[in-house]
mmCIF file of C-alpha atoms in Angstrom:
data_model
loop_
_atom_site.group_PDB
_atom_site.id
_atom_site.type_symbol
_atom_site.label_atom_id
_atom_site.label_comp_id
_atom_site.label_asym_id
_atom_site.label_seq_id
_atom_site.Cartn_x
_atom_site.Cartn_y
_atom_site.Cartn_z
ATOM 1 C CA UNK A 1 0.000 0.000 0.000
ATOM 2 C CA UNK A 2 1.759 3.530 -0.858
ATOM 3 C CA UNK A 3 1.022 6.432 1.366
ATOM 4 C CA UNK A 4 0.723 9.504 0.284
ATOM 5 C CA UNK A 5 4.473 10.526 0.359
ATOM 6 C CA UNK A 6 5.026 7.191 -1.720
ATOM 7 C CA UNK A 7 2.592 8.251 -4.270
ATOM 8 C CA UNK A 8 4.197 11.830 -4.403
ATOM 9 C CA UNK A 9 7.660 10.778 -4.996
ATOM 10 C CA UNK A 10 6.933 8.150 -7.218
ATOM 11 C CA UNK A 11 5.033 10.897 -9.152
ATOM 12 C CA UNK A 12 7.615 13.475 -9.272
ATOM 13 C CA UNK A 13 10.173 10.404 -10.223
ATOM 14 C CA UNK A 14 8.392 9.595 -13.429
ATOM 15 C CA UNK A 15 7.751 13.019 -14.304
ATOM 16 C CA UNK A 16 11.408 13.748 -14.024
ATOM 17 C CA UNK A 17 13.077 10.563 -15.183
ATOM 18 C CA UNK A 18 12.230 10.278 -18.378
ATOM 19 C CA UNK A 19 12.040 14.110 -19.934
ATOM 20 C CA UNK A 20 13.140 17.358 -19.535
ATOM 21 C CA UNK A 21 10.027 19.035 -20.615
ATOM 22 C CA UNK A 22 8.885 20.115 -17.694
ATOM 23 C CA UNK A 23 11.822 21.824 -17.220
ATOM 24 C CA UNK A 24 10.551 23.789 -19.763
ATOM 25 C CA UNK A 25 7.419 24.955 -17.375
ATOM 26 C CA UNK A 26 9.854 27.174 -15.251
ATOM 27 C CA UNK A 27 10.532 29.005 -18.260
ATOM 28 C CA UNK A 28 7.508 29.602 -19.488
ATOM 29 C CA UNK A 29 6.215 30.752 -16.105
ATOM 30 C CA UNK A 30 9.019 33.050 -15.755
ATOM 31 C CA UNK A 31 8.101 34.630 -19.232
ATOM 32 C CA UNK A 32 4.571 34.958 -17.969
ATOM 33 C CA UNK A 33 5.884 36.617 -14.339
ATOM 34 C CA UNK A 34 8.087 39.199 -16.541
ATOM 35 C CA UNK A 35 5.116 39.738 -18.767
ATOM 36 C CA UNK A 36 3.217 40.787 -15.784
ATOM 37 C CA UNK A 37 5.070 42.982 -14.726
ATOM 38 C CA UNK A 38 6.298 44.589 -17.405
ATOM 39 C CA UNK A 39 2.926 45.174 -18.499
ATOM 40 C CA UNK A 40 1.801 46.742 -15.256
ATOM 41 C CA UNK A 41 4.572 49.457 -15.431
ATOM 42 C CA UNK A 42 2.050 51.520 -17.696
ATOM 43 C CA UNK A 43 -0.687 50.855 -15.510
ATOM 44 C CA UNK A 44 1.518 52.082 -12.549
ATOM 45 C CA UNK A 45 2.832 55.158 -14.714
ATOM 46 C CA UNK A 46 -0.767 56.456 -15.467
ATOM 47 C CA UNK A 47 -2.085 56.239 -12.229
ATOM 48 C CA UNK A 48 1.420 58.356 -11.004
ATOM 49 C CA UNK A 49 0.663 60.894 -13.616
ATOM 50 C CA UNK A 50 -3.236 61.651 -12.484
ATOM 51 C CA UNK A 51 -2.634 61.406 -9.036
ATOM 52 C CA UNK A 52 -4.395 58.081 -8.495
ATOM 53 C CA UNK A 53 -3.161 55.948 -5.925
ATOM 54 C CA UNK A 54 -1.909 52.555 -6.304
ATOM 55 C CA UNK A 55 -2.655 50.305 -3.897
ATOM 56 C CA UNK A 56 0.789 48.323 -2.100
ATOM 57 C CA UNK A 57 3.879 49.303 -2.759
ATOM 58 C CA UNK A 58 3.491 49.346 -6.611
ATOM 59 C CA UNK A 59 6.970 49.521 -7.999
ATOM 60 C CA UNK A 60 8.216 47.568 -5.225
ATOM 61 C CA UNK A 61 6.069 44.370 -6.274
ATOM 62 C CA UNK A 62 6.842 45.145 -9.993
ATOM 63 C CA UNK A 63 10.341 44.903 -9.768
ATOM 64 C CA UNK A 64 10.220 41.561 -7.228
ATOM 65 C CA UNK A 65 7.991 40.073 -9.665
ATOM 66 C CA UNK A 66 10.051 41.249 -12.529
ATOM 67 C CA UNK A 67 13.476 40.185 -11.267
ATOM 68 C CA UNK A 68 11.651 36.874 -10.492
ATOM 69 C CA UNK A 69 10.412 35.960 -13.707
ATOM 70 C CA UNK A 70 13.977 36.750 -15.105
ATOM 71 C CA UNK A 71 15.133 34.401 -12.479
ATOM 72 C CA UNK A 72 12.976 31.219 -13.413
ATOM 73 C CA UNK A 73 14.053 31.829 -16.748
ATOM 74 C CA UNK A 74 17.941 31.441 -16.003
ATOM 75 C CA UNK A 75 17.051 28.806 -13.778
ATOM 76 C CA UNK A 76 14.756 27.064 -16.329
ATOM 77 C CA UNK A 77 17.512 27.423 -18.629
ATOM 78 C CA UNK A 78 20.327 26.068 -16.560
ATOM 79 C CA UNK A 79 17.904 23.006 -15.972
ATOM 80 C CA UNK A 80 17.526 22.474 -19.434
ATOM 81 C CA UNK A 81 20.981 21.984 -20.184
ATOM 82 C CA UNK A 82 21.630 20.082 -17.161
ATOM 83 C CA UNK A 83 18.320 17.647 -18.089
ATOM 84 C CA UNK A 84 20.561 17.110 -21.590
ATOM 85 C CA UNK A 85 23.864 16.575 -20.289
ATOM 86 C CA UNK A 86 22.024 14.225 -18.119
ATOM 87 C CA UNK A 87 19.731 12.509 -20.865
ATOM 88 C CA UNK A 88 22.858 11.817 -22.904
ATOM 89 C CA UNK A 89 24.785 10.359 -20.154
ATOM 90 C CA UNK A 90 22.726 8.216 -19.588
ATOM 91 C CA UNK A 91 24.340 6.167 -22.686
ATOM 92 C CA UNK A 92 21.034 5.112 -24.085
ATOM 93 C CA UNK A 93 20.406 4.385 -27.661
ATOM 94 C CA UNK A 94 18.763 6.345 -29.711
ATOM 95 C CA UNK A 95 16.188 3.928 -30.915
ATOM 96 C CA UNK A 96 16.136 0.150 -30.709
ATOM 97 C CA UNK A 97 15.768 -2.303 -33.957
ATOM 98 C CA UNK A 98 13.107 -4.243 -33.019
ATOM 99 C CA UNK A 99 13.549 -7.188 -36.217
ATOM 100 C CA UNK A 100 15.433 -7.149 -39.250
ATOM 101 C CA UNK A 101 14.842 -8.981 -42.341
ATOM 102 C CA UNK A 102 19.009 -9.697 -42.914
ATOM 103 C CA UNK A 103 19.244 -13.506 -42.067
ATOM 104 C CA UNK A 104 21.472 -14.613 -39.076
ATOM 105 C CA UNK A 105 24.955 -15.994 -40.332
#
């Protein structure tokens, strides 16, 4: 019977084991994150300009968020080319012959 930390890590292990795509959801996250924010810099700008105030500590959050994003994309990145070097480590073939029509000598 697997508990529920059994299930989890077996989970994560065949998510991770046998692809590096979602390696590629840390990049596209941080791409979304910088998006955010860089999109709410005009929103931020017109509000300074007509003396309508932003609620929180606007540029604060948009440059956390910003510097964020930019983050999961290096680290995406880096775990990209890590998931590679790993994959091709590994030694494995790149496909397997299943039958051949040559006869055996």
């Amino acid at each position: 019977k697997y508990t529920i930390k059994k299930m989890f890590r077996l989970a994560l292990h065949g998510v991770t084991s046998f692809s590096i795509k979602p390696l590629y959801s840390a990049v596209y996250l941080g791409f979304i994150l910088s998006l955010a924010s860089v999109l709410y810099i005009p929103y931020v700008i017109y509000a300074f300009v007509n003396n309508v105030e932003v609620s929180g500590w606007a540029s604060m959050i948009m440059t956390i968020v910003f510097f964020g994003g930019l983050q999961l994309i290096i680290l995406g990145i880096i775990g990209i080319y890590v998931g590679k070097m790993f994959m091709q480590t590994k030694n494995r073939p790149n496909y397997i012959i299943r039958s051949t029509n040559i006869p055996n000598k």
